[in-house]
Amino acid sequence: MTETGLDTSAVPQAADLDLVHGVADRLAGAMTSVIEGKADVVRTTVTVLFAGGHLLIEDVPGVGKTMLAKALARSIDATVRRIQFTPDLLPSDVTGVSIFNQDARRFEFRPGAIFANVVVGDEINRASPKTQSALLESMEERQVTVDGTTYPLQAPFIVMATQNPIEMEGTYPLPEAQRDRFMARISMGYPSARAELDLLESHGAHDPLDDLVPVTDAETINRVVQQVSRVHASPAVRQYIVDLVTRSRSTSALRLGASPRAALHLLRASRAHAALEGRDHVIPDDVQVLATAVLAHRLMPSSETQLARRTTSEVVGDLLRQVPVPATSR
């Protein structure tokens, strides 16, 4: 025990943080060779992976949403499955189905596309609500139940789903329960003029994804996730997170505030961010950096907020300014 009462055996040591840094640098280097000019987006993606969460990538067509997901998938030597969500996609296509084997005279389970370490869900809001709900158990409990039998999913397990917020025809908006399963939501945004020029140069003749090779493996990612979960969060930081989500439930700007799961996801993401910064403890800055990405997609604006054309991201910014920041301490 240290003078501060912190059990140093429970927090990541220097070698552990070096492992986190090394894996993060290799992943970021591989992904930025494909995704031009989006270092912050790549960093958030790696943060969510290390925190053991799922990522929703929401933006207009053609800005690289699926490319980002595929770049991460190809950078890890692990099982990868892609699900193209369409209105006729069935829940059994996602979870799997039991088929009767005539020779063996018994039912055999055929795993669905969700049985992979990295699952890329393309245009998730094009699937019916019934099919979307097939993801709920797997994303939260890391398991699938079919015909009364539960099948565990192997770690690491991350769902990276994309959706287009502009086109509404033929889509089914994600329900609150589904959005709440995603640790964070990011938007790619349009590249800068320079980055777009580089994109034309690098993507014009061939697809850089073809040159991408794994820079880490599933076992290493599991070790990193374990180390990140040991990053220390002081009572003051945990109280700060609770104060933020509690304030979201009482503000008149929102019709639905953040859930307890949102608070837990914000804590886990903040631990991952602290580890990427080389610290073995969380500070309020970690929480503030990730608050919008973790909270905004879970919130429902009030009618007044909608009339004022304000976004939930702006409301999260208000919450960060209103809630007192605790003193930095371990």
Short mmCIF file of C-alpha atoms in Angstrom, two decimals:
data_model
loop_
_atom_site.label_atom_id
_atom_site.label_comp_id
_atom_site.label_asym_id
_atom_site.label_seq_id
_atom_site.Cartn_x
_atom_site.Cartn_y
_atom_site.Cartn_z
CA MET A 1 0.00 0.00 0.00
CA THR A 2 1.18 3.53 -0.74
CA GLU A 3 0.81 6.60 1.48
CA THR A 4 -2.36 7.46 -0.44
CA GLY A 5 -3.88 4.10 0.46
CA LEU A 6 -3.64 2.83 -3.13
CA ASP A 7 -2.83 -0.85 -3.59
CA THR A 8 -0.08 -0.66 -6.22
CA SER A 9 -0.42 -4.36 -7.03
CA ALA A 10 -3.93 -3.67 -8.31
CA VAL A 11 -3.01 -0.96 -10.80
CA PRO A 12 -1.04 -1.35 -14.04
CA GLN A 13 2.72 -1.10 -13.64
CA ALA A 14 5.09 0.62 -16.06
CA ALA A 15 5.56 -2.54 -18.13
CA ASP A 16 1.80 -2.97 -18.37
CA LEU A 17 1.33 0.60 -19.58
CA ASP A 18 4.15 0.06 -22.09
CA LEU A 19 2.19 -2.90 -23.46
CA VAL A 20 -0.94 -0.76 -23.81
CA HIS A 21 1.04 2.00 -25.52
CA GLY A 22 2.82 -0.36 -27.87
CA VAL A 23 -0.36 -2.07 -29.04
CA ALA A 24 -2.15 1.27 -29.39
CA ASP A 25 0.65 2.74 -31.48
CA ARG A 26 0.73 -0.27 -33.80
CA LEU A 27 -3.04 -0.24 -34.25
CA ALA A 28 -3.15 3.52 -34.82
CA GLY A 29 -0.30 3.31 -37.33
CA ALA A 30 -2.01 0.57 -39.31
CA MET A 31 -5.40 2.28 -39.30
CA THR A 32 -4.12 5.75 -40.20
CA SER A 33 -2.41 4.24 -43.24
CA VAL A 34 -5.94 3.64 -44.53
CA ILE A 35 -7.95 6.42 -42.85
CA GLU A 36 -6.50 9.77 -43.90
CA GLY A 37 -6.49 12.73 -41.52
CA LYS A 38 -8.64 11.19 -38.77
CA ALA A 39 -6.20 10.57 -35.94
CA ASP A 40 -8.76 11.57 -33.29
CA VAL A 41 -11.36 9.16 -34.67
CA VAL A 42 -8.81 6.35 -34.78
CA ARG A 43 -7.79 7.08 -31.18
CA THR A 44 -11.39 6.94 -29.96
CA THR A 45 -11.87 3.65 -31.79
CA VAL A 46 -8.80 2.16 -30.08
CA THR A 47 -10.01 3.54 -26.74
CA VAL A 48 -13.36 1.76 -27.09
CA LEU A 49 -11.63 -1.48 -28.07
CA PHE A 50 -9.34 -1.34 -25.02
CA ALA A 51 -12.30 -0.50 -22.78
CA GLY A 52 -14.14 -3.62 -23.94
CA GLY A 53 -17.02 -1.68 -25.49
CA HIS A 54 -18.87 -1.43 -28.79
CA LEU A 55 -18.73 1.43 -31.27
CA LEU A 56 -21.44 3.13 -33.34
CA ILE A 57 -20.12 5.03 -36.37
CA GLU A 58 -22.75 7.48 -37.58
CA ASP A 59 -22.29 9.77 -40.54
CA VAL A 60 -23.30 10.53 -44.12
CA PRO A 61 -22.35 8.11 -46.93
CA GLY A 62 -18.88 8.02 -48.39
CA VAL A 63 -16.81 9.35 -45.50
CA GLY A 64 -15.17 6.04 -44.55
CA LYS A 65 -17.40 4.54 -41.84
CA THR A 66 -17.10 0.96 -43.06
CA MET A 67 -13.46 1.53 -44.02
CA LEU A 68 -12.67 2.45 -40.40
CA ALA A 69 -14.34 -0.70 -39.08
CA LYS A 70 -12.62 -2.91 -41.65
CA ALA A 71 -9.25 -1.29 -40.94
CA LEU A 72 -9.49 -2.18 -37.25
CA ALA A 73 -10.68 -5.69 -38.07
CA ARG A 74 -7.77 -6.35 -40.42
CA SER A 75 -5.24 -4.96 -37.94
CA ILE A 76 -6.03 -7.71 -35.44
CA ASP A 77 -5.24 -11.38 -35.98
CA ALA A 78 -8.66 -12.54 -34.81
CA THR A 79 -11.93 -13.86 -36.20
CA VAL A 80 -13.87 -11.24 -38.15
CA ARG A 81 -17.38 -11.34 -39.57
CA ARG A 82 -19.28 -8.70 -41.49
CA ILE A 83 -23.06 -8.41 -41.36
CA GLN A 84 -24.78 -6.41 -44.09
CA PHE A 85 -27.99 -5.34 -42.39
CA THR A 86 -31.00 -5.37 -44.71
CA PRO A 87 -34.77 -5.44 -44.10
CA ASP A 88 -34.92 -9.16 -44.92
CA LEU A 89 -32.09 -10.14 -42.54
CA LEU A 90 -33.38 -12.62 -39.96
CA PRO A 91 -32.43 -12.84 -36.26
CA SER A 92 -31.14 -16.38 -36.88
CA ASP A 93 -28.73 -14.98 -39.48
CA VAL A 94 -27.14 -13.03 -36.64
CA THR A 95 -27.32 -15.44 -33.70
CA GLY A 96 -27.38 -18.82 -35.42
CA VAL A 97 -29.90 -21.64 -35.70
CA SER A 98 -30.37 -25.23 -34.57
CA ILE A 99 -30.62 -27.67 -37.50
CA PHE A 100 -31.68 -31.30 -37.23
CA ASN A 101 -28.94 -33.71 -38.32
CA GLN A 102 -30.61 -36.69 -39.96
CA ASP A 103 -27.55 -38.93 -39.60
CA ALA A 104 -26.90 -38.16 -35.94
CA ARG A 105 -30.63 -37.92 -35.16
CA ARG A 106 -30.17 -34.76 -33.12
CA PHE A 107 -30.17 -30.99 -33.44
CA GLU A 108 -26.88 -29.23 -34.11
CA PHE A 109 -26.20 -25.55 -33.60
CA ARG A 110 -24.92 -23.54 -36.56
CA PRO A 111 -23.33 -20.33 -35.21
CA GLY A 112 -24.43 -17.05 -36.79
CA ALA A 113 -22.34 -14.07 -37.83
CA ILE A 114 -22.18 -12.71 -34.27
CA PHE A 115 -19.70 -15.46 -33.34
CA ALA A 116 -16.49 -13.54 -34.03
CA ASN A 117 -14.03 -11.35 -32.16
CA VAL A 118 -14.72 -8.35 -34.39
CA VAL A 119 -18.19 -7.97 -35.88
CA VAL A 120 -18.64 -5.27 -38.52
CA GLY A 121 -22.32 -4.33 -38.81
CA ASP A 122 -22.93 -2.31 -41.96
CA GLU A 123 -25.98 0.01 -41.94
CA ILE A 124 -27.44 -1.44 -38.77
CA ASN A 125 -30.55 0.76 -38.97
CA ARG A 126 -31.67 -0.99 -42.17
CA ALA A 127 -32.56 -4.17 -40.29
CA SER A 128 -35.97 -4.68 -38.72
CA PRO A 129 -36.38 -4.08 -34.97
CA LYS A 130 -36.73 -7.84 -34.49
CA THR A 131 -33.32 -8.45 -36.05
CA GLN A 132 -31.76 -5.51 -34.23
CA SER A 133 -32.93 -6.99 -30.94
CA ALA A 134 -30.94 -10.15 -31.69
CA LEU A 135 -27.84 -8.12 -30.84
CA LEU A 136 -28.97 -7.02 -27.38
CA GLU A 137 -27.98 -10.11 -25.40
CA SER A 138 -24.69 -10.63 -27.21
CA MET A 139 -23.56 -7.00 -26.84
CA GLU A 140 -24.35 -6.79 -23.13
CA GLU A 141 -23.75 -10.30 -21.80
CA ARG A 142 -21.25 -11.65 -24.34
CA GLN A 143 -23.44 -14.67 -25.00
CA VAL A 144 -26.18 -15.94 -27.30
CA THR A 145 -29.21 -17.98 -26.28
CA VAL A 146 -30.86 -20.13 -28.96
CA ASP A 147 -33.59 -22.68 -28.24
CA GLY A 148 -32.93 -22.47 -24.51
CA THR A 149 -29.20 -23.12 -24.80
CA THR A 150 -26.65 -20.40 -24.03
CA TYR A 151 -23.45 -20.14 -26.05
CA PRO A 152 -20.64 -17.85 -24.80
CA LEU A 153 -18.84 -15.49 -27.17
CA GLN A 154 -15.06 -15.47 -27.19
CA ALA A 155 -13.13 -12.44 -25.98
CA PRO A 156 -12.26 -9.95 -27.24
CA PHE A 157 -15.66 -9.11 -28.66
CA ILE A 158 -16.49 -5.79 -30.28
CA VAL A 159 -19.38 -4.76 -32.49
CA MET A 160 -18.60 -1.87 -34.81
CA ALA A 161 -21.81 -0.76 -36.47
CA THR A 162 -22.38 1.98 -39.04
CA GLN A 163 -25.51 3.92 -39.82
CA ASN A 164 -26.54 6.84 -42.00
CA PRO A 165 -28.46 9.48 -39.99
CA ILE A 166 -29.65 11.37 -43.07
CA GLU A 167 -31.40 8.79 -45.21
CA MET A 168 -34.63 7.72 -43.51
CA GLU A 169 -36.33 5.75 -46.29
CA GLY A 170 -36.23 2.02 -45.61
CA THR A 171 -34.57 2.41 -42.22
CA TYR A 172 -35.59 1.59 -38.66
CA PRO A 173 -34.21 4.01 -36.05
CA LEU A 174 -32.25 2.28 -33.31
CA PRO A 175 -34.33 2.02 -30.12
CA GLU A 176 -32.99 3.46 -26.88
CA ALA A 177 -32.07 0.00 -25.55
CA GLN A 178 -29.93 -0.68 -28.62
CA ARG A 179 -28.17 2.70 -28.59
CA ASP A 180 -27.41 2.24 -24.90
CA ARG A 181 -25.42 -0.92 -25.69
CA PHE A 182 -22.87 1.08 -27.67
CA MET A 183 -20.14 2.50 -25.47
CA ALA A 184 -19.52 5.42 -27.81
CA ARG A 185 -20.73 7.04 -30.99
CA ILE A 186 -18.40 8.81 -33.37
CA SER A 187 -18.78 10.72 -36.61
CA MET A 188 -16.13 10.59 -39.29
CA GLY A 189 -16.75 14.04 -40.73
CA TYR A 190 -15.41 15.25 -44.05
CA PRO A 191 -11.62 15.22 -44.44
CA SER A 192 -9.60 18.38 -44.76
CA ALA A 193 -8.61 19.46 -48.27
CA ARG A 194 -5.08 18.19 -47.70
CA ALA A 195 -6.27 14.85 -46.32
CA GLU A 196 -8.68 14.45 -49.22
CA LEU A 197 -5.87 15.11 -51.67
CA ASP A 198 -3.77 12.44 -49.94
CA LEU A 199 -6.76 10.11 -50.12
CA LEU A 200 -6.96 10.52 -53.88
CA GLU A 201 -3.28 9.70 -54.11
CA SER A 202 -3.34 6.62 -51.86
CA HIS A 203 -6.76 5.21 -52.82
CA GLY A 204 -6.81 6.20 -56.47
CA ALA A 205 -4.82 3.26 -57.85
CA HIS A 206 -5.48 0.52 -55.30
CA ASP A 207 -7.20 -0.22 -52.00
CA PRO A 208 -4.80 0.30 -49.02
CA LEU A 209 -6.82 -2.29 -47.10
CA ASP A 210 -5.24 -4.92 -49.34
CA ASP A 211 -1.84 -4.03 -47.88
CA LEU A 212 -2.99 -4.05 -44.26
CA VAL A 213 -1.61 -6.90 -42.15
CA PRO A 214 -2.36 -7.76 -38.50
CA VAL A 215 -0.21 -5.88 -36.00
CA THR A 216 -1.53 -7.65 -32.89
CA ASP A 217 -3.69 -10.62 -31.98
CA ALA A 218 -6.75 -11.50 -29.91
CA GLU A 219 -4.74 -12.78 -26.95
CA THR A 220 -2.77 -9.53 -26.71
CA ILE A 221 -5.95 -7.46 -26.90
CA ASN A 222 -7.37 -9.49 -24.02
CA ARG A 223 -4.25 -8.72 -21.97
CA VAL A 224 -4.57 -5.02 -22.76
CA VAL A 225 -8.26 -4.96 -21.79
CA GLN A 226 -7.37 -6.64 -18.50
CA GLN A 227 -4.66 -4.07 -17.74
CA VAL A 228 -6.96 -1.17 -18.63
CA SER A 229 -9.64 -2.45 -16.24
CA ARG A 230 -7.10 -2.10 -13.40
CA VAL A 231 -6.50 1.62 -13.96
CA HIS A 232 -7.38 3.41 -10.74
CA ALA A 233 -10.39 5.74 -10.55
CA SER A 234 -10.57 7.70 -7.31
CA PRO A 235 -13.84 8.18 -5.40
CA ALA A 236 -13.81 11.84 -6.50
CA VAL A 237 -13.64 10.89 -10.19
CA ARG A 238 -16.37 8.28 -9.80
CA GLN A 239 -18.53 10.87 -8.04
CA TYR A 240 -17.88 13.29 -10.90
CA ILE A 241 -19.21 10.73 -13.38
CA VAL A 242 -22.29 10.12 -11.25
CA ASP A 243 -22.88 13.87 -10.94
CA LEU A 244 -22.77 14.23 -14.74
CA VAL A 245 -25.28 11.48 -15.46
CA THR A 246 -27.51 12.58 -12.58
CA ARG A 247 -27.59 16.15 -13.91
CA SER A 248 -28.58 14.80 -17.34
CA ARG A 249 -31.69 13.25 -15.79
CA SER A 250 -32.87 16.51 -14.24
CA THR A 251 -32.12 19.09 -16.92
CA SER A 252 -35.09 20.49 -18.83
CA ALA A 253 -33.06 20.23 -22.05
CA LEU A 254 -33.52 16.46 -22.12
CA ARG A 255 -36.51 14.15 -22.16
CA LEU A 256 -34.35 11.13 -21.30
CA GLY A 257 -31.07 11.34 -19.44
CA ALA A 258 -28.13 8.97 -19.21
CA SER A 259 -28.57 5.46 -17.79
CA PRO A 260 -26.47 3.76 -15.10
CA ARG A 261 -24.93 1.75 -17.96
CA ALA A 262 -23.82 5.06 -19.47
CA ALA A 263 -21.99 5.92 -16.24
CA LEU A 264 -20.28 2.53 -16.24
CA HIS A 265 -19.26 2.91 -19.89
CA LEU A 266 -17.91 6.40 -19.22
CA LEU A 267 -15.77 5.05 -16.37
CA ARG A 268 -14.41 2.20 -18.49
CA ALA A 269 -13.67 4.48 -21.43
CA SER A 270 -11.96 6.99 -19.13
CA ARG A 271 -9.72 4.23 -17.77
CA ALA A 272 -8.70 3.30 -21.32
CA HIS A 273 -8.00 6.95 -22.16
CA ALA A 274 -5.86 7.34 -19.05
CA ALA A 275 -3.84 4.23 -19.97
CA LEU A 276 -3.30 5.58 -23.49
CA GLU A 277 -2.01 8.78 -21.91
CA GLY A 278 0.48 6.73 -19.87
CA ARG A 279 -1.24 7.14 -16.52
CA ASP A 280 -2.26 4.44 -14.05
CA HIS A 281 -5.12 6.58 -12.73
CA VAL A 282 -8.07 8.52 -14.16
CA ILE A 283 -8.31 12.30 -13.95
CA PRO A 284 -11.35 14.52 -14.75
CA ASP A 285 -9.80 15.42 -18.12
CA ASP A 286 -10.23 11.80 -19.25
CA VAL A 287 -13.92 11.96 -18.42
CA GLN A 288 -14.39 15.29 -20.18
CA VAL A 289 -12.63 14.17 -23.37
CA LEU A 290 -14.95 11.18 -23.76
CA ALA A 291 -18.20 12.50 -22.27
CA THR A 292 -19.74 13.58 -25.58
CA ALA A 293 -18.84 10.38 -27.45
CA VAL A 294 -20.14 8.19 -24.61
CA LEU A 295 -23.25 10.09 -23.54
CA ALA A 296 -24.70 12.09 -26.45
CA HIS A 297 -26.19 9.19 -28.45
CA ARG A 298 -28.10 7.89 -25.42
CA LEU A 299 -29.89 11.15 -24.65
CA MET A 300 -33.29 12.24 -25.94
CA PRO A 301 -33.74 16.00 -26.37
CA SER A 302 -36.81 17.78 -25.10
CA SER A 303 -39.17 19.47 -27.54
CA GLU A 304 -37.71 22.85 -26.55
CA THR A 305 -34.21 21.65 -27.37
CA GLN A 306 -35.38 20.34 -30.72
CA LEU A 307 -37.14 23.61 -31.54
CA ALA A 308 -33.97 25.49 -30.69
CA ARG A 309 -32.11 23.16 -33.10
CA ARG A 310 -29.66 22.16 -30.42
CA THR A 311 -28.01 18.75 -30.43
CA THR A 312 -27.51 16.38 -27.54
CA SER A 313 -23.77 16.91 -27.97
CA GLU A 314 -24.30 20.57 -27.15
CA VAL A 315 -26.32 19.59 -24.10
CA VAL A 316 -23.45 17.39 -22.90
CA GLY A 317 -21.19 20.42 -23.29
CA ASP A 318 -23.57 22.36 -21.04
CA LEU A 319 -23.46 19.58 -18.44
CA LEU A 320 -19.66 19.63 -18.43
CA ARG A 321 -19.72 23.36 -17.75
CA GLN A 322 -22.37 23.08 -15.02
CA VAL A 323 -21.03 20.17 -12.97
CA PRO A 324 -18.15 21.11 -10.64
CA VAL A 325 -14.83 19.45 -11.53
CA PRO A 326 -13.12 17.69 -8.62
CA ALA A 327 -9.51 18.38 -7.75
CA THR A 328 -7.09 16.07 -9.51
CA SER A 329 -5.98 13.33 -7.16
CA ARG A 330 -5.27 9.64 -7.09
#
